Tab-separated table of C-alpha atoms in Angstrom:
chain	number	residue	atom	x	y	z
A	155	GLN	CA	0.000	0.000	0.000
A	156	VAL	CA	1.478	3.336	-1.077
A	157	ARG	CA	1.508	6.001	1.604
A	158	VAL	CA	2.108	9.712	0.981
A	159	VAL	CA	2.681	12.181	3.825
A	160	GLU	CA	3.297	15.923	3.475
A	161	SER	CA	4.813	18.227	6.046
A	162	GLY	CA	6.199	21.728	6.321
A	163	GLY	CA	3.279	24.032	5.694
A	164	GLY	CA	2.721	27.225	7.633
A	165	ALA	CA	2.276	30.969	7.446
A	166	VAL	CA	4.719	33.379	5.845
A	167	GLN	CA	4.752	36.973	4.657
A	168	PRO	CA	4.810	37.847	0.948
A	169	GLY	CA	8.315	37.481	-0.422
A	170	GLY	CA	9.171	34.817	2.115
A	171	SER	CA	10.075	31.166	1.705
A	172	LEU	CA	8.796	27.788	2.850
A	173	THR	CA	9.916	24.232	2.207
A	174	LEU	CA	7.439	21.373	1.981
A	175	SER	CA	8.443	17.728	2.295
A	176	CYS	CA	6.758	14.622	0.937
A	177	GLU	CA	7.594	11.168	2.220
A	178	ILE	CA	6.496	8.231	0.081
A	179	SER	CA	6.471	4.586	1.121
A	180	GLY	CA	5.215	1.304	-0.304
A	181	THR	CA	5.884	2.000	-3.978
A	182	THR	CA	6.656	-0.976	-6.215
A	183	TYR	CA	7.307	0.594	-9.630
A	184	HIS	CA	11.009	1.339	-10.274
A	185	ASP	CA	10.515	5.015	-11.182
A	186	PRO	CA	7.402	6.528	-9.609
A	187	VAL	CA	6.306	10.054	-10.468
A	188	ILE	CA	5.810	12.475	-7.581
A	189	GLY	CA	3.741	15.598	-8.006
A	190	TRP	CA	2.834	18.643	-5.956
A	191	PHE	CA	-0.603	20.176	-6.315
A	192	ARG	CA	-2.481	22.935	-4.566
A	193	GLU	CA	-6.112	23.692	-3.988
A	194	VAL	CA	-8.090	26.731	-2.931
A	195	THR	CA	-11.637	26.260	-1.704
A	196	GLY	CA	-14.026	26.596	-4.599
A	197	LYS	CA	-11.367	26.144	-7.274
A	198	GLU	CA	-9.976	23.136	-9.111
A	199	ARG	CA	-6.873	21.410	-7.830
A	200	GLU	CA	-3.875	22.883	-9.674
A	201	GLY	CA	-0.630	21.128	-10.576
A	202	VAL	CA	2.514	22.837	-9.301
A	203	ALA	CA	5.511	20.609	-10.077
A	204	ARG	CA	6.486	16.994	-10.693
A	205	LEU	CA	9.487	14.760	-11.084
A	206	ASN	CA	10.422	11.119	-11.589
A	207	ILE	CA	12.066	9.746	-8.445
A	208	ARG	CA	14.926	8.120	-10.346
A	209	GLY	CA	14.808	9.812	-13.728
A	210	GLY	CA	14.596	13.518	-12.955
A	211	ARG	CA	12.384	14.848	-15.745
A	212	ILE	CA	11.187	17.850	-13.799
A	213	HIS	CA	8.242	19.936	-14.917
A	214	TYR	CA	6.728	23.104	-13.410
A	215	ALA	CA	3.492	24.963	-13.841
A	216	ASP	CA	4.058	28.383	-15.430
A	217	SER	CA	2.670	30.093	-12.336
A	218	VAL	CA	5.587	28.898	-10.174
A	219	LYS	CA	8.499	28.666	-12.620
A	220	GLY	CA	11.544	30.469	-11.292
A	221	ARG	CA	10.142	30.625	-7.750
A	222	PHE	CA	9.549	26.994	-6.741
A	223	THR	CA	12.048	24.145	-6.863
A	224	ILE	CA	11.125	20.479	-6.654
A	225	ALA	CA	13.924	18.132	-5.646
A	226	ARG	CA	14.515	14.495	-4.905
A	227	GLU	CA	16.039	14.043	-1.439
A	228	ASN	CA	16.224	10.254	-1.677
A	229	ASP	CA	14.171	7.373	-3.081
A	230	ASN	CA	11.412	8.084	-0.562
A	231	LYS	CA	11.449	11.859	-0.079
A	232	VAL	CA	10.760	14.824	-2.311
A	233	SER	CA	10.875	18.487	-1.316
A	234	LEU	CA	9.272	21.632	-2.695
A	235	GLN	CA	11.254	24.799	-1.987
A	236	MET	CA	8.995	27.825	-2.381
A	237	ASP	CA	10.632	31.240	-2.661
A	238	SER	CA	9.303	34.725	-3.413
A	239	LEU	CA	5.911	33.636	-2.162
A	240	LYS	CA	2.846	35.641	-3.140
A	241	SER	CA	-0.594	35.875	-1.588
A	242	GLU	CA	-1.975	33.908	-4.522
A	243	ASP	CA	0.195	30.949	-3.488
A	244	THR	CA	-2.037	30.511	-0.441
A	245	ALA	CA	-3.628	27.063	-0.669
A	246	VAL	CA	-3.651	23.555	0.705
A	247	TYR	CA	-0.702	21.786	-0.879
A	248	TYR	CA	-0.908	18.089	-1.703
A	249	CYS	CA	1.736	15.579	-2.658
A	250	ALA	CA	0.758	12.744	-4.966
A	251	ALA	CA	2.376	9.633	-6.408
A	252	ARG	CA	1.957	7.603	-9.581
A	253	ASP	CA	3.282	4.112	-8.939
A	254	ARG	CA	3.154	2.685	-12.467
A	255	ALA	CA	4.472	3.398	-15.934
A	256	GLY	CA	3.517	6.786	-17.297
A	257	TRP	CA	3.015	8.197	-20.773
A	258	SER	CA	4.223	11.757	-20.369
A	259	ASP	CA	7.067	13.707	-18.746
A	260	SER	CA	4.976	16.822	-18.249
A	261	VAL	CA	1.416	15.840	-17.436
A	262	LEU	CA	0.442	17.592	-14.224
A	263	ILE	CA	-3.229	16.822	-13.737
A	264	PRO	CA	-4.810	15.104	-10.718
A	265	ILE	CA	-6.135	12.042	-12.579
A	266	TYR	CA	-2.577	11.106	-13.610
A	267	PHE	CA	-1.738	10.363	-9.970
A	268	ASP	CA	-3.057	7.475	-7.886
A	269	PHE	CA	-2.076	8.135	-4.273
A	270	TRP	CA	-2.461	11.337	-2.299
A	271	GLY	CA	-1.401	12.801	1.004
A	272	GLN	CA	-3.681	14.585	3.419
A	273	GLY	CA	-2.496	18.078	2.452
A	274	THR	CA	-0.698	20.853	4.295
A	275	GLN	CA	-1.831	24.483	4.539
A	276	VAL	CA	0.351	27.280	3.184
A	277	THR	CA	-0.762	30.833	3.977
A	278	VAL	CA	0.963	33.873	2.514
A	279	SER	CA	-0.233	37.139	4.008
A	280	THR	CA	0.830	40.238	5.898
């Protein structure tokens, strides 16, 4: 059973930084895809960034390019460094995993991923 657990959310002022962590366990595929998403109440869940645990192949949403950095810490941990945060980055952030072969290096939509964490709140405000 794949388990996904996020941590590291919190409150920060505009222009500040936060780092989120995602720990993944129970995967069986040799190169799972890990994605970060965010959701604001009343809006659709939005893809933020993704990578392949062993193959790199990093992809970012345009809204966070140049400000967010996704990184593999080890085979079971992925981080999301968020810099130059804006109020519009406020959301619940979710980590997700796809534990089977994929068909794209850039797809960043919720249905592409099979396992989800519980989410962690990020609030950017003065």
